[in-house]
Amino acid sequence: MHGLKVLPSGRPGRGRLYVSLPDGRTVAWYDRLAKRISILSDDRCDAVLAALRPYLSGDWTIGPPPVPTPAELRRLYLPPDRDLAPNRPGETLLGELAHGAPGGSRTRHRMRRRLLALQRTGAELDLLEATDWRAVHDVPLPGLGLLDHLLIGPPGVFALRTVPGRRQRAQVGDLLLTVGRADPGPDPRWIRRAAARAARALASTVTPALTLTDASRVDVAPTLRDVLVLQPPTLTTTLRAIPPTLKPPDVEALFTLARTRTTWTPEP
């Protein structure tokens, strides 16, 4: 069996590794937490093991998969070009910078600063993914642009927009966000619209959230009650303290829907 591809689910080093045929059909997957290889066809066993060999360590088991849930069935037949789960934080910016971003040096500097902020937030979200949370990055929202992070966990679904704090004071109001002496930006309004769009797509409540990275101080208007304001040093603690509303199967079902590109950009 030739041409098998190994593709990750979720952030590198976490979740599952899927072994797929060239046409995108999954033939097996390796659950790195359970240390188990689930294979759909015994006649492909040797080829699957050869493809996964670089990723295997310690003791592991192999056998037929457990009876899949409907969400897992949808994920098994998700073609790679429709899967958003492998996206890294700032995936689009990474590509633009790697292939020569348009604009001058100041524009590229702002892009790199924003990329670092996205990666900082992504590193914090990685800490949550080991405990029944799932994240999707660079989610396309037609008419709005890209949602930086969509986070799904026991407390619910969160739409996150990351803003670089630039080691300056940040002021978050009902409509505008100001960092230092820069012109105010409409980030609170934007993230509300993005969360509403995500809620319609997922048929689930979605909480809008702003993440301020490396701000020297963050002042939040007392009237701002519908947008969650987070900072990386306390991001995971704040989110884990929210009472749970979703069970693990609900989290996985929403993650399967969220990672599917056609959920956000339906095909004509």
CSV table of C-alpha atoms in Angstrom, one decimal:
chain,number,residue,atom,x,y,z
A,1,MET,CA,0.0,0.0,0.0
A,2,HIS,CA,1.6,3.2,-1.2
A,3,GLY,CA,0.7,6.9,-0.8
A,4,LEU,CA,-0.6,6.8,2.7
A,5,LYS,CA,-0.6,10.2,4.4
A,6,VAL,CA,-0.4,11.0,8.1
A,7,LEU,CA,-2.3,14.1,9.1
A,8,PRO,CA,-2.8,15.6,12.6
A,9,SER,CA,-6.0,16.4,14.4
A,10,GLY,CA,-5.7,19.5,16.6
A,11,ARG,CA,-2.3,21.0,17.7
A,12,PRO,CA,0.9,19.2,17.1
A,13,GLY,CA,1.7,16.6,19.7
A,14,ARG,CA,-1.9,16.3,20.9
A,15,GLY,CA,-5.2,14.7,19.6
A,16,ARG,CA,-5.0,12.0,17.0
A,17,LEU,CA,-3.0,11.2,13.9
A,18,TYR,CA,-5.1,10.1,10.9
A,19,VAL,CA,-3.8,7.8,8.2
A,20,SER,CA,-5.5,8.6,4.9
A,21,LEU,CA,-5.5,7.4,1.3
A,22,PRO,CA,-4.5,9.9,-1.4
A,23,ASP,CA,-8.2,10.6,-2.0
A,24,GLY,CA,-8.6,11.7,1.6
A,25,ARG,CA,-10.4,8.6,3.0
A,26,THR,CA,-9.2,7.6,6.4
A,27,VAL,CA,-8.0,4.0,6.9
A,28,ALA,CA,-6.7,4.3,10.5
A,29,TRP,CA,-5.9,6.7,13.3
A,30,TYR,CA,-3.6,6.8,16.3
A,31,ASP,CA,-4.9,8.2,19.6
A,32,ARG,CA,-1.8,9.6,21.2
A,33,LEU,CA,-3.4,9.9,24.7
A,34,ALA,CA,-4.9,6.3,24.7
A,35,LYS,CA,-1.8,4.9,22.9
A,36,ARG,CA,-4.1,3.0,20.6
A,37,ILE,CA,-4.2,2.5,16.8
A,38,SER,CA,-7.6,1.9,15.4
A,39,ILE,CA,-7.6,0.4,11.9
A,40,LEU,CA,-10.5,0.0,9.6
A,41,SER,CA,-9.2,-2.8,7.4
A,42,ASP,CA,-6.8,-5.6,8.5
A,43,ASP,CA,-5.3,-5.9,5.0
A,44,ARG,CA,-3.8,-2.5,5.4
A,45,CYS,CA,-2.2,-3.2,8.8
A,46,ASP,CA,1.4,-3.4,7.7
A,47,ALA,CA,1.1,-0.2,5.6
A,48,VAL,CA,-0.5,1.7,8.4
A,49,LEU,CA,2.2,0.6,10.9
A,50,ALA,CA,4.9,1.7,8.4
A,51,ALA,CA,3.3,5.1,8.0
A,52,LEU,CA,2.9,5.6,11.8
A,53,ARG,CA,6.2,4.1,12.8
A,54,PRO,CA,8.0,7.5,13.2
A,55,TYR,CA,5.3,8.7,15.6
A,56,LEU,CA,5.0,5.6,17.8
A,57,SER,CA,6.7,5.4,21.2
A,58,GLY,CA,6.3,3.2,24.3
A,59,ASP,CA,3.6,0.6,24.6
A,60,TRP,CA,0.6,0.8,22.2
A,61,THR,CA,-2.2,-1.4,21.0
A,62,ILE,CA,-3.8,-2.0,17.7
A,63,GLY,CA,-7.2,-3.3,16.7
A,64,PRO,CA,-10.6,-2.4,15.2
A,65,PRO,CA,-12.0,0.9,16.2
A,66,PRO,CA,-14.8,1.2,18.8
A,67,VAL,CA,-18.3,1.9,17.4
A,68,PRO,CA,-18.0,5.6,16.2
A,69,THR,CA,-20.3,8.3,17.1
A,70,PRO,CA,-22.0,10.3,14.3
A,71,ALA,CA,-19.5,13.1,14.8
A,72,GLU,CA,-16.6,10.8,14.4
A,73,LEU,CA,-18.1,9.3,11.2
A,74,ARG,CA,-18.3,12.8,9.7
A,75,ARG,CA,-14.7,13.5,10.7
A,76,LEU,CA,-13.4,10.2,9.2
A,77,TYR,CA,-14.5,11.3,5.7
A,78,LEU,CA,-13.3,14.9,5.9
A,79,PRO,CA,-11.0,15.7,3.0
A,80,PRO,CA,-7.7,17.4,4.1
A,81,ASP,CA,-8.5,20.6,2.1
A,82,ARG,CA,-11.7,21.0,4.1
A,83,ASP,CA,-10.1,20.4,7.5
A,84,LEU,CA,-9.3,23.5,9.6
A,85,ALA,CA,-7.9,21.6,12.6
A,86,PRO,CA,-4.3,21.5,11.4
A,87,ASN,CA,-4.2,25.3,11.2
A,88,ARG,CA,-1.5,26.8,13.4
A,89,PRO,CA,-2.2,30.1,15.2
A,90,GLY,CA,-1.7,32.8,12.6
A,91,GLU,CA,-1.6,30.3,9.8
A,92,THR,CA,-2.5,32.9,7.1
A,93,LEU,CA,0.1,35.5,8.4
A,94,LEU,CA,2.7,32.8,8.4
A,95,GLY,CA,2.1,32.1,4.8
A,96,GLU,CA,2.0,35.8,3.8
A,97,LEU,CA,5.3,36.5,5.6
A,98,ALA,CA,7.0,33.4,4.2
A,99,HIS,CA,6.1,34.4,0.6
A,100,GLY,CA,6.8,38.1,0.9
A,101,ALA,CA,4.1,40.1,2.5
A,102,PRO,CA,2.9,43.2,0.6
A,103,GLY,CA,3.7,46.7,2.0
A,104,GLY,CA,6.8,48.3,3.5
A,105,SER,CA,8.9,47.3,6.5
A,106,ARG,CA,6.4,49.0,8.9
A,107,THR,CA,3.6,46.8,7.6
A,108,ARG,CA,5.6,43.7,7.9
A,109,HIS,CA,6.7,44.7,11.4
A,110,ARG,CA,3.0,45.0,12.5
A,111,MET,CA,2.3,41.6,10.9
A,112,ARG,CA,5.1,40.0,12.8
A,113,ARG,CA,4.0,41.6,16.0
A,114,ARG,CA,0.5,40.3,15.5
A,115,LEU,CA,1.8,36.9,14.6
A,116,LEU,CA,3.7,36.7,17.8
A,117,ALA,CA,0.6,37.7,19.7
A,118,LEU,CA,-1.4,35.0,18.0
A,119,GLN,CA,1.2,32.4,18.7
A,120,ARG,CA,1.3,33.5,22.4
A,121,THR,CA,-2.4,33.0,22.7
A,122,GLY,CA,-2.2,29.7,20.8
A,123,ALA,CA,0.4,28.4,23.3
A,124,GLU,CA,-2.0,29.1,26.1
A,125,LEU,CA,-4.8,27.3,24.3
A,126,ASP,CA,-2.5,24.3,23.8
A,127,LEU,CA,-2.4,23.9,27.6
A,128,LEU,CA,-6.2,23.5,27.6
A,129,GLU,CA,-6.3,20.9,24.8
A,130,ALA,CA,-4.9,18.2,27.1
A,131,THR,CA,-8.0,18.5,29.2
A,132,ASP,CA,-11.0,18.0,27.0
A,133,TRP,CA,-10.8,21.4,25.2
A,134,ARG,CA,-10.5,21.8,21.4
A,135,ALA,CA,-9.3,24.8,19.4
A,136,VAL,CA,-9.5,25.8,15.7
A,137,HIS,CA,-7.5,28.7,14.4
A,138,ASP,CA,-7.9,31.1,11.4
A,139,VAL,CA,-11.6,30.3,11.0
A,140,PRO,CA,-12.9,32.0,7.8
A,141,LEU,CA,-16.0,34.2,8.3
A,142,PRO,CA,-17.1,35.6,4.9
A,143,GLY,CA,-17.6,39.3,5.1
A,144,LEU,CA,-15.8,39.6,8.4
A,145,GLY,CA,-12.4,38.1,7.7
A,146,LEU,CA,-10.6,35.5,9.9
A,147,LEU,CA,-11.6,34.6,13.5
A,148,ASP,CA,-8.3,34.2,15.3
A,149,HIS,CA,-9.3,31.3,17.5
A,150,LEU,CA,-12.5,29.3,18.2
A,151,LEU,CA,-12.3,27.5,21.5
A,152,ILE,CA,-14.6,24.7,22.6
A,153,GLY,CA,-14.5,23.1,26.0
A,154,PRO,CA,-16.7,22.1,29.0
A,155,PRO,CA,-17.7,25.7,29.7
A,156,GLY,CA,-19.0,26.2,26.2
A,157,VAL,CA,-17.8,27.8,22.9
A,158,PHE,CA,-15.6,31.0,22.8
A,159,ALA,CA,-14.7,33.2,19.8
A,160,LEU,CA,-11.4,34.8,20.5
A,161,ARG,CA,-9.8,37.9,18.9
A,162,THR,CA,-6.2,38.5,19.8
A,163,VAL,CA,-4.8,42.1,20.1
A,164,PRO,CA,-1.1,42.9,20.7
A,165,GLY,CA,-0.7,44.9,23.9
A,166,ARG,CA,2.7,46.3,22.9
A,167,ARG,CA,3.7,46.7,26.6
A,168,GLN,CA,1.3,49.6,26.8
A,169,ARG,CA,-1.9,50.4,28.7
A,170,ALA,CA,-5.0,48.9,27.0
A,171,GLN,CA,-8.5,50.3,27.5
A,172,VAL,CA,-11.5,48.1,26.6
A,173,GLY,CA,-14.9,49.8,26.2
A,174,ASP,CA,-18.3,48.7,25.0
A,175,LEU,CA,-17.5,49.7,21.4
A,176,LEU,CA,-13.8,50.5,21.1
A,177,LEU,CA,-10.4,49.2,22.2
A,178,THR,CA,-7.4,51.5,22.6
A,179,VAL,CA,-3.8,50.4,23.1
A,180,GLY,CA,-1.4,53.2,24.1
A,181,ARG,CA,-1.8,56.2,22.0
A,182,ALA,CA,-2.9,54.4,18.9
A,183,ASP,CA,-6.3,55.1,17.3
A,184,PRO,CA,-9.1,53.2,18.9
A,185,GLY,CA,-10.2,50.0,17.1
A,186,PRO,CA,-13.6,48.5,16.8
A,187,ASP,CA,-12.5,45.1,18.3
A,188,PRO,CA,-15.4,44.7,20.8
A,189,ARG,CA,-18.0,45.3,18.0
A,190,TRP,CA,-16.1,43.0,15.6
A,191,ILE,CA,-15.9,40.1,18.0
A,192,ARG,CA,-19.6,40.4,18.9
A,193,ARG,CA,-20.4,40.0,15.2
A,194,ALA,CA,-18.0,37.1,14.8
A,195,ALA,CA,-19.4,35.3,17.8
A,196,ALA,CA,-23.0,35.8,16.5
A,197,ARG,CA,-21.9,34.4,13.1
A,198,ALA,CA,-20.3,31.4,14.8
A,199,ALA,CA,-23.3,30.8,16.9
A,200,ARG,CA,-25.5,30.6,13.8
A,201,ALA,CA,-23.1,28.2,12.1
A,202,LEU,CA,-22.7,25.9,15.1
A,203,ALA,CA,-26.3,26.2,16.4
A,204,SER,CA,-24.7,26.9,19.8
A,205,THR,CA,-24.2,29.7,22.2
A,206,VAL,CA,-20.8,31.4,21.5
A,207,THR,CA,-19.2,33.8,23.9
A,208,PRO,CA,-17.1,36.7,22.4
A,209,ALA,CA,-13.7,37.2,23.9
A,210,LEU,CA,-10.8,39.6,23.5
A,211,THR,CA,-7.3,38.5,24.4
A,212,LEU,CA,-4.7,41.2,25.2
A,213,THR,CA,-1.1,40.0,25.0
A,214,ASP,CA,1.8,41.7,26.6
A,215,ALA,CA,-0.2,44.8,27.8
A,216,SER,CA,1.3,46.6,30.7
A,217,ARG,CA,-2.2,47.2,32.1
A,218,VAL,CA,-5.7,46.4,31.0
A,219,ASP,CA,-8.7,48.6,32.0
A,220,VAL,CA,-12.1,47.3,31.2
A,221,ALA,CA,-15.2,49.5,31.3
A,222,PRO,CA,-17.6,48.3,34.0
A,223,THR,CA,-20.4,48.4,31.4
A,224,LEU,CA,-18.7,45.8,29.3
A,225,ARG,CA,-20.5,42.6,30.4
A,226,ASP,CA,-21.0,40.5,27.2
A,227,VAL,CA,-17.4,40.3,26.0
A,228,LEU,CA,-14.8,38.3,28.0
A,229,VAL,CA,-11.4,40.1,28.3
A,230,LEU,CA,-8.5,37.7,28.8
A,231,GLN,CA,-4.7,37.9,29.2
A,232,PRO,CA,-2.3,35.0,28.6
A,233,PRO,CA,-0.9,34.8,32.1
A,234,THR,CA,-4.3,34.1,33.5
A,235,LEU,CA,-6.2,32.9,30.4
A,236,THR,CA,-6.3,29.2,31.2
A,237,THR,CA,-7.2,29.8,34.9
A,238,THR,CA,-10.0,32.2,33.9
A,239,LEU,CA,-11.5,29.8,31.4
A,240,ARG,CA,-11.2,26.7,33.6
A,241,ALA,CA,-13.1,28.6,36.4
A,242,ILE,CA,-16.2,28.9,34.3
A,243,PRO,CA,-18.9,26.3,35.2
A,244,PRO,CA,-19.2,23.5,32.7
A,245,THR,CA,-22.2,23.3,30.3
A,246,LEU,CA,-21.0,20.8,27.8
A,247,LYS,CA,-20.2,17.1,28.1
A,248,PRO,CA,-17.2,15.6,26.3
A,249,PRO,CA,-19.3,14.1,23.4
A,250,ASP,CA,-20.8,17.6,22.9
A,251,VAL,CA,-17.4,19.1,22.7
A,252,GLU,CA,-16.3,16.6,20.1
A,253,ALA,CA,-19.4,17.0,18.1
A,254,LEU,CA,-19.0,20.8,18.0
A,255,PHE,CA,-15.3,20.5,17.2
A,256,THR,CA,-16.1,18.2,14.3
A,257,LEU,CA,-18.5,20.9,13.0
A,258,ALA,CA,-16.1,23.7,13.6
A,259,ARG,CA,-13.1,22.2,11.9
A,260,THR,CA,-15.1,21.6,8.7
A,261,ARG,CA,-14.5,24.4,6.3
A,262,THR,CA,-17.9,24.1,4.6
A,263,THR,CA,-19.5,25.0,8.0
A,264,TRP,CA,-18.1,28.5,7.5
A,265,THR,CA,-17.9,28.8,3.7
A,266,PRO,CA,-20.6,26.7,2.1
A,267,GLU,CA,-19.9,25.4,-1.3
A,268,PRO,CA,-22.1,26.8,-4.2
